[in-house]
Amino acid sequence: MIEAHALTRTFGTRRRAATPLAGVSHVFADRTLTYVLGLNGTGKSTLLRCLSGVLRPDSGRALVDGRELARAPAPARLLGMYLDADGFHPGHSGRRHLRWLAAQSGVRAVSVEALLRRTGLEAVADRPVRGYSLGMRQRLGIASALVGNPRNVILDEPMNGLDVAGVLWLRGLLREWADEGRCVIVASHNLAEIEATADAVLILEGGGIVAHGTVDEVRGPHADLEQAFIARVPRAAGAPRVREAA
Ligand SMILES: Nc1ncnc2c1ncn2[C@@H]1O[C@H](COP(=O)(O)OP(=O)(O)OP(=O)(O)O)[C@@H](O)[C@H]1O
């Protein structure tokens, strides 16, 4: 279980500030695949980074299985995360990255070879990451999240760049993790995928949560999730302009 308690985060100066999180509270349940939705620049990544302990909120706190990650004795066992497709050393091979990560995280029991097999990366495991396609980097990121066999998982837009086989594979993996009891949180823009596979949905807008619940609850009287999203975020139907978060 992952909890957000009144998370607030502002970027920039007082004159040009963006406040993607203005007191966000939510409980992300176990055994649940929750998708976080929102327009570009709304604050999805900021929320996931605060929940993962990668970014310090200005106020509020995040708890993973009731603990602050920074104080947990074995954080890799509590939370696996993949937040940035560019967050790899370009000169390292996939195999070296996973070995390094396991050592950094103090995880001894992990089989890097099994992770490479599970994520379909064996054929490119010894190539430098700088030569990986986006889909290969996504697979390596997902393998990275699995290093500690974690109880909770957070992924930021992991399906971008995956081919059809990759999408089917990741869809199955996310379902398996949730069905095994894990709390799984994924940021995505893929409404069709979310509508078909999510257990829960959370929509961010204007610094806060404007809707959350099961897909049926969030869809409500609307024809589909897209219409429900537009009803909650009317500017989605306007010109496709990136705006500051708040
Ligand atoms: N390191 C940073 N420095 C300054 N501003 C930032 C930083 N990180 C995020 N922001 C700002 O915070 C807001 C939210 O950004 P965030 O990356 O969380 O949005 P997002 O919903 O994940 O967007 P996208 O869908 O485009 O990935 C934006 O206004 C962004 O410019």
Coordinates of C-alpha atoms and ligand atoms in Angstrom, one line a residue:
M1 CA 0.0 0.0 0.0
I2 CA 1.2 3.5 -0.8
E3 CA -0.1 6.6 0.9
A4 CA 0.1 10.2 -0.1
H5 CA -0.6 12.6 2.8
A6 CA -1.2 16.2 1.8
L7 CA 1.7 16.2 -0.7
T8 CA 2.6 19.7 -1.9
R9 CA 5.3 20.5 -4.4
T10 CA 6.1 23.8 -6.2
F11 CA 8.7 24.5 -8.8
G12 CA 10.2 27.8 -9.9
T13 CA 10.2 31.2 -8.5
R14 CA 7.4 33.0 -6.7
R15 CA 6.7 35.1 -9.9
R16 CA 6.7 32.0 -12.2
A17 CA 5.8 29.1 -10.0
A18 CA 4.1 25.8 -10.9
T19 CA 2.4 23.9 -8.2
P20 CA 1.6 20.5 -9.7
L21 CA 0.8 19.1 -6.2
A22 CA -1.2 21.3 -3.9
G23 CA -2.0 19.0 -0.9
V24 CA -2.7 15.7 -2.7
S25 CA -3.9 12.9 -0.4
H26 CA -4.7 9.4 -1.6
V27 CA -4.4 5.7 -0.6
F28 CA -3.2 3.4 -3.3
A29 CA -4.5 0.0 -2.4
D30 CA -2.7 -3.4 -2.5
R31 CA -3.9 -5.9 -5.1
T32 CA -4.8 -3.0 -7.3
L33 CA -3.5 -1.7 -10.6
T34 CA -4.0 2.1 -10.4
Y35 CA -3.4 4.3 -13.5
V36 CA -2.7 8.0 -12.9
L37 CA -4.0 10.3 -15.7
G38 CA -3.6 13.9 -16.5
L39 CA -2.6 16.3 -19.3
N40 CA 1.0 17.0 -20.0
G41 CA 2.6 19.0 -17.2
T42 CA -0.2 18.3 -14.8
G43 CA 2.0 16.6 -12.2
K44 CA 1.8 12.8 -12.7
S45 CA 5.6 12.4 -12.7
T46 CA 5.9 14.8 -9.8
L47 CA 3.5 12.7 -7.8
L48 CA 5.2 9.4 -8.7
R49 CA 8.6 10.9 -7.8
C50 CA 7.3 12.1 -4.4
L51 CA 5.7 8.7 -3.7
S52 CA 9.0 7.0 -4.7
G53 CA 11.2 9.2 -2.4
V54 CA 13.1 10.5 -5.4
L55 CA 11.7 14.0 -5.0
R56 CA 11.2 15.7 -1.7
P57 CA 7.8 17.3 -1.3
D58 CA 7.7 20.9 0.1
S59 CA 5.2 19.5 2.7
G60 CA 3.3 16.3 3.3
R61 CA 4.7 12.8 3.2
A62 CA 4.5 9.5 1.4
L63 CA 4.4 6.1 3.1
V64 CA 5.1 2.8 1.5
D65 CA 3.6 -0.1 3.5
G66 CA 3.3 2.4 6.4
R67 CA 7.0 3.5 6.3
E68 CA 9.0 6.3 5.0
L69 CA 11.2 4.8 2.3
A70 CA 14.3 6.7 3.5
R71 CA 14.0 5.0 6.9
A72 CA 13.2 1.5 5.6
P73 CA 15.9 -1.1 6.1
A74 CA 15.4 -2.7 2.7
P75 CA 13.7 -0.1 0.4
A76 CA 14.2 -2.2 -2.8
R77 CA 12.0 -4.9 -1.2
L78 CA 9.3 -2.4 -0.4
L79 CA 9.2 -0.5 -3.7
G80 CA 10.4 -1.1 -7.3
M81 CA 10.3 1.9 -9.5
Y82 CA 11.0 2.9 -13.1
L83 CA 10.6 6.7 -13.7
D84 CA 12.9 7.8 -16.5
A85 CA 13.7 6.1 -19.8
D86 CA 16.9 8.2 -19.9
G87 CA 18.0 7.3 -16.4
F88 CA 20.7 4.8 -17.5
H89 CA 24.5 5.1 -17.9
P90 CA 24.7 5.1 -21.7
G91 CA 28.0 3.2 -21.7
H92 CA 26.7 0.4 -19.5
S93 CA 25.2 -2.8 -20.9
G94 CA 21.8 -3.9 -19.7
R95 CA 23.4 -6.7 -17.8
R96 CA 25.9 -4.4 -16.1
H97 CA 23.1 -1.9 -15.2
L98 CA 21.1 -4.6 -13.5
R99 CA 24.1 -6.0 -11.7
W100 CA 25.1 -2.5 -10.5
L101 CA 21.5 -1.8 -9.4
A102 CA 21.3 -5.1 -7.4
A103 CA 24.6 -4.3 -5.7
Q104 CA 23.5 -0.7 -5.0
S105 CA 20.3 -1.9 -3.5
G106 CA 21.9 -4.6 -1.4
V107 CA 19.8 -7.2 -3.1
R108 CA 21.8 -10.5 -3.1
A109 CA 19.2 -13.1 -4.1
V110 CA 18.3 -11.6 -7.5
S111 CA 19.1 -13.5 -10.7
V112 CA 20.0 -10.9 -13.3
E113 CA 19.9 -13.6 -16.0
A114 CA 16.3 -14.5 -15.0
L115 CA 15.4 -10.8 -15.1
L116 CA 16.9 -10.4 -18.6
R117 CA 15.0 -13.5 -19.8
R118 CA 11.8 -12.2 -18.2
T119 CA 12.0 -8.9 -19.9
G120 CA 13.1 -10.3 -23.3
L121 CA 16.5 -8.6 -23.2
E122 CA 18.9 -11.6 -23.4
A123 CA 19.9 -10.9 -27.1
V124 CA 21.0 -7.3 -26.3
A125 CA 22.1 -7.8 -22.7
D126 CA 25.8 -7.0 -23.5
R127 CA 25.2 -4.1 -25.8
P128 CA 25.7 -0.5 -24.4
V129 CA 22.4 1.1 -23.4
R130 CA 23.2 4.1 -25.7
G131 CA 22.3 1.8 -28.6
Y132 CA 19.0 0.6 -27.2
S133 CA 15.7 1.6 -28.8
L134 CA 13.1 3.3 -26.5
G135 CA 11.3 -0.1 -26.2
M136 CA 14.5 -1.8 -25.1
R137 CA 15.1 0.9 -22.5
Q138 CA 11.5 0.5 -21.3
R139 CA 12.2 -3.2 -20.9
L140 CA 15.4 -2.5 -19.0
G141 CA 13.5 0.0 -16.8
I142 CA 10.9 -2.6 -16.0
A143 CA 13.6 -5.1 -15.2
S144 CA 15.2 -2.5 -12.9
A145 CA 11.9 -2.1 -11.0
L146 CA 11.9 -5.9 -10.4
V147 CA 15.4 -6.2 -9.0
G148 CA 14.2 -6.3 -5.3
N149 CA 11.1 -8.4 -6.0
P150 CA 9.2 -5.5 -4.5
R151 CA 5.8 -5.5 -2.7
N152 CA 4.9 -2.2 -4.5
V153 CA 5.7 -1.0 -8.0
I154 CA 5.6 2.5 -9.6
L155 CA 6.1 3.0 -13.3
D156 CA 6.0 6.2 -15.3
E157 CA 4.7 5.8 -18.8
P158 CA 6.2 2.3 -19.3
M159 CA 4.3 1.4 -22.4
N160 CA 5.6 4.2 -24.6
G161 CA 7.7 2.8 -27.4
L162 CA 6.8 -0.9 -26.7
D163 CA 5.8 -3.0 -29.8
V164 CA 2.6 -5.0 -29.8
A165 CA 4.4 -8.0 -28.2
G166 CA 5.8 -5.7 -25.6
V167 CA 2.4 -4.2 -24.8
L168 CA 0.8 -7.6 -24.4
W169 CA 3.7 -8.7 -22.2
L170 CA 3.6 -5.7 -20.0
R171 CA -0.2 -5.8 -19.7
G172 CA 0.1 -9.4 -18.5
L173 CA 2.9 -8.5 -16.1
L174 CA 1.0 -5.6 -14.5
R175 CA -2.1 -7.8 -14.0
E176 CA 0.1 -10.6 -12.5
W177 CA 1.7 -8.1 -10.0
A178 CA -1.7 -6.8 -8.9
D179 CA -3.3 -10.2 -8.7
E180 CA -0.3 -11.4 -6.5
G181 CA -1.3 -8.6 -4.1
R182 CA 1.0 -5.8 -5.0
C183 CA 0.1 -2.2 -5.1
V184 CA 0.9 -1.1 -8.7
I185 CA 0.8 2.6 -9.8
V186 CA 1.3 3.5 -13.5
A187 CA 1.2 6.9 -15.1
S188 CA -0.1 6.8 -18.7
H189 CA -1.9 8.7 -21.4
N190 CA -3.3 5.5 -23.1
L191 CA -7.0 5.8 -22.3
A192 CA -8.0 2.7 -24.2
E193 CA -5.5 0.6 -22.4
I194 CA -6.5 2.1 -19.0
E195 CA -10.2 1.6 -19.7
A196 CA -9.6 -2.1 -20.6
T197 CA -7.2 -3.1 -17.8
A198 CA -7.2 -0.7 -14.8
D199 CA -8.6 -1.6 -11.4
A200 CA -8.5 2.0 -10.4
V201 CA -8.0 5.4 -12.0
L202 CA -6.9 8.7 -10.6
I203 CA -7.2 12.0 -12.5
L204 CA -4.9 14.9 -11.6
E205 CA -5.7 18.5 -12.6
G206 CA -5.0 21.9 -11.1
G207 CA -2.8 20.6 -8.3
G208 CA -5.3 18.0 -7.0
I209 CA -7.3 14.9 -7.7
V210 CA -10.4 15.6 -9.6
A211 CA -11.6 12.0 -9.9
H212 CA -10.7 8.6 -8.6
G213 CA -12.3 5.2 -8.3
T214 CA -12.8 2.1 -10.4
V215 CA -13.0 2.6 -14.2
D216 CA -16.8 2.2 -13.9
E217 CA -17.0 4.8 -11.2
V218 CA -14.8 7.3 -13.0
R219 CA -16.6 6.7 -16.3
G220 CA -19.9 7.4 -14.6
P221 CA -22.7 8.3 -17.0
H222 CA -20.2 9.1 -19.9
A223 CA -19.8 7.0 -23.0
D224 CA -16.2 6.1 -22.3
L225 CA -13.2 7.2 -20.2
E226 CA -12.2 9.8 -22.7
Q227 CA -15.5 11.6 -22.3
A228 CA -15.3 11.3 -18.6
F229 CA -11.8 12.7 -18.6
I230 CA -12.9 15.7 -20.7
A231 CA -15.9 16.3 -18.4
R232 CA -13.4 16.5 -15.4
V233 CA -10.7 18.3 -17.4
P234 CA -12.5 20.6 -19.8
R235 CA -9.3 22.2 -21.1
A236 CA -8.5 18.8 -22.6
A237 CA -11.0 19.6 -25.4
G238 CA -9.3 23.0 -26.1
A239 CA -6.2 23.8 -28.2
P240 CA -3.4 21.3 -27.5
R241 CA -1.3 23.8 -25.5
V242 CA 1.1 23.0 -22.6
R243 CA 0.3 25.1 -19.6
E244 CA 2.0 25.5 -16.3
A245 CA 0.5 23.2 -13.7
A246 CA -1.1 25.9 -11.5
Ligands
LIG1 N1 12.7 19.7 -12.1 C1 11.7 20.6 -12.4 N2 12.0 21.9 -12.4 C2 11.1 22.8 -12.7 N3 9.8 22.5 -13.0 C3 9.5 21.2 -13.0 C4 10.4 20.2 -12.7 N4 9.8 19.0 -12.7 C5 8.5 19.3 -13.1 N5 8.3 20.6 -13.2 C6 7.1 21.3 -13.6 O1 6.0 20.7 -12.8 C7 4.9 20.5 -13.6 C8 4.5 19.1 -13.6 O2 5.4 18.3 -14.3 P1 5.3 16.7 -14.4 O3 6.6 16.3 -15.1 O4 5.0 16.2 -13.1 O5 4.0 16.6 -15.3 P2 3.4 15.3 -16.0 O6 2.0 15.2 -15.7 O7 4.2 14.1 -15.7 O8 3.6 15.6 -17.6 P3 3.8 14.7 -18.9 O9 2.5 14.1 -19.2 O10 4.2 15.7 -19.9 O11 4.9 13.7 -18.6 C9 5.2 21.1 -15.0 O12 4.7 22.5 -15.0 C10 6.7 21.1 -15.0 O13 7.2 22.1 -15.8

